[in-house]
XYZ file of C-alpha atoms in Angstrom:
172
model
C -25.277 -23.702 -9.595
C -23.209 -20.603 -8.847
C -25.010 -17.726 -7.106
C -24.068 -14.181 -8.018
C -25.340 -10.858 -6.675
C -24.964 -7.841 -8.929
C -25.461 -4.751 -6.783
C -27.508 -1.993 -8.413
C -27.705 1.596 -7.197
C -29.173 4.784 -8.546
C -26.658 6.348 -10.937
C -24.974 3.082 -11.944
C -23.463 2.712 -15.404
C -26.039 0.542 -17.173
C -23.744 -1.383 -19.533
C -21.450 -2.319 -16.628
C -24.432 -3.548 -14.609
C -26.474 -5.374 -17.256
C -23.631 -7.078 -19.164
C -22.501 -9.270 -16.225
C -26.124 -10.164 -15.466
C -26.716 -11.258 -19.060
C -23.435 -13.156 -19.535
C -23.577 -14.947 -16.185
C -27.218 -15.968 -16.659
C -26.323 -17.348 -20.097
C -23.580 -19.324 -18.372
C -26.100 -20.919 -16.023
C -25.487 -18.927 -12.859
C -28.305 -17.821 -10.604
C -27.867 -14.069 -10.827
C -29.812 -11.769 -8.537
C -30.040 -8.086 -9.358
C -29.918 -6.642 -5.845
C -30.870 -3.007 -5.355
C -29.548 -1.001 -2.435
C -32.583 1.291 -2.708
C -35.834 1.025 -4.610
C -37.039 -1.861 -6.782
C -36.799 0.366 -9.872
C -33.255 1.627 -10.315
C -32.436 4.493 -12.687
C -28.971 4.385 -14.165
C -26.673 7.232 -15.134
C -28.178 7.343 -18.644
C -31.792 7.378 -17.423
C -32.440 3.697 -18.171
C -34.650 2.176 -15.484
C -34.070 -1.439 -14.478
C -36.250 -3.511 -12.166
C -34.262 -5.311 -9.467
C -34.974 -8.922 -8.538
C -34.479 -8.239 -4.839
C -33.821 -5.462 -2.374
C -30.717 -5.594 -0.204
C -32.965 -6.039 2.843
C -34.249 -9.317 1.342
C -30.889 -11.063 0.891
C -27.817 -12.133 2.793
C -24.892 -11.178 0.562
C -22.769 -13.804 2.324
C -24.876 -16.502 0.616
C -23.439 -15.685 -2.816
C -20.409 -17.153 -4.597
C -19.653 -13.779 -6.191
C -20.444 -10.113 -5.685
C -20.338 -7.765 -8.674
C -20.143 -3.997 -8.242
C -20.918 -1.886 -11.330
C -19.438 1.554 -11.706
C -20.925 4.826 -12.783
C -21.313 7.977 -10.792
C -22.975 8.524 -8.458
C -23.766 4.787 -8.479
C -20.387 3.792 -7.047
C -20.679 6.416 -4.324
C -24.177 5.187 -3.480
C -22.945 1.592 -3.177
C -19.975 2.706 -1.068
C -22.416 4.301 1.390
C -23.963 0.926 2.307
C -22.073 -0.621 5.223
C -23.751 -4.010 4.653
C -22.309 -4.109 1.128
C -18.832 -3.109 2.302
C -18.945 -5.730 5.073
C -20.027 -8.422 2.599
C -17.265 -7.453 0.139
C -14.643 -7.649 2.883
C -15.927 -11.064 3.947
C -16.061 -12.355 0.367
C -12.486 -11.261 -0.333
C -11.252 -12.875 2.885
C -13.078 -16.149 2.116
C -11.716 -16.344 -1.436
C -15.073 -15.667 -3.082
C -15.147 -13.742 -6.344
C -15.515 -9.971 -6.143
C -15.843 -7.982 -9.341
C -15.706 -4.189 -9.588
C -15.656 -2.053 -12.705
C -15.025 1.577 -13.670
C -15.249 3.885 -10.638
C -16.008 1.086 -8.168
C -12.482 -0.307 -7.710
C -11.465 3.155 -6.476
C -14.652 4.499 -4.868
C -16.058 1.305 -3.333
C -12.921 -0.766 -2.711
C -9.999 1.662 -2.548
C -11.612 4.400 -0.490
C -12.849 1.847 2.040
C -9.602 -0.055 2.601
C -10.792 -3.125 0.700
C -8.144 -3.112 -2.018
C -4.886 -4.896 -1.299
C -4.301 -6.483 -4.720
C -3.440 -5.356 -8.228
C -6.434 -3.688 -9.870
C -7.563 -1.427 -12.656
C -10.275 1.210 -12.824
C -11.583 4.025 -14.985
C -8.440 5.957 -15.926
C -9.502 9.272 -14.374
C -6.641 10.868 -12.449
C -8.508 10.854 -9.123
C -9.404 7.165 -9.351
C -5.894 6.146 -10.408
C -4.486 8.114 -7.459
C -6.734 6.177 -5.054
C -5.438 2.841 -6.408
C -1.847 4.083 -6.256
C 0.787 1.443 -6.945
C -1.916 -1.241 -7.244
C -3.161 0.349 -10.500
C -2.227 -1.650 -13.604
C -3.984 0.268 -16.377
C -5.199 -2.941 -18.009
C -8.709 -3.237 -19.460
C -9.403 -6.145 -17.090
C -7.265 -7.246 -14.176
C -7.655 -10.643 -12.515
C -5.747 -10.949 -9.251
C -6.672 -14.039 -7.286
C -10.392 -13.666 -6.440
C -10.588 -9.959 -7.349
C -11.601 -9.005 -10.882
C -11.558 -5.349 -11.892
C -12.135 -3.534 -15.163
C -11.665 -0.031 -16.497
C -15.137 0.892 -17.733
C -17.914 0.475 -20.274
C -15.599 -0.508 -23.129
C -14.500 -3.552 -21.116
C -17.895 -4.661 -19.785
C -18.023 -7.835 -21.906
C -14.398 -8.785 -21.130
C -15.180 -8.175 -17.436
C -18.274 -10.393 -17.547
C -16.379 -13.169 -19.321
C -13.572 -12.971 -16.749
C -16.185 -13.353 -13.994
C -17.634 -16.421 -15.734
C -14.172 -17.953 -16.111
C -13.364 -17.339 -12.437
C -16.646 -19.026 -11.479
C -15.831 -21.991 -13.722
C -18.842 -21.487 -15.986
C -19.121 -20.812 -19.705
C -21.754 -18.596 -21.356
C -23.587 -19.917 -24.398
C -23.393 -17.331 -27.165
């Protein structure tokens, strides 16, 4: 069974966080909602979600995939956690799946030197500038073990791309 950590932070974009959890659980993966802060996490649209685990209770290196939702200031909050950045770097180097959507490809990966592949992100000028010549503008971009998406409108496509990369198929 594939193990996936979806990292939740205050200010995350709810649809980008919940959709991968739902799709990957339907596909048979063990998906842990891992909060970088409190057990109850309030998203950018004031929807509160209860995390399965706190970051202090897990070793992110034990997962087959790490998924980073977007949203602001959620992406900034995730980018502030050195243990998350270290785990992302390790996962990318080991060929594990890393997924980032919306602001996170730029704010979490790009601003921290973790992006060396083609990627997409929310098409805001500042985010696109961070990605530079790696920016593709696609809804979803799959480049080796890195899967990125441009925002809420692509949350389902993003989740399905994650499932495909993990070799699992959701039952709809």
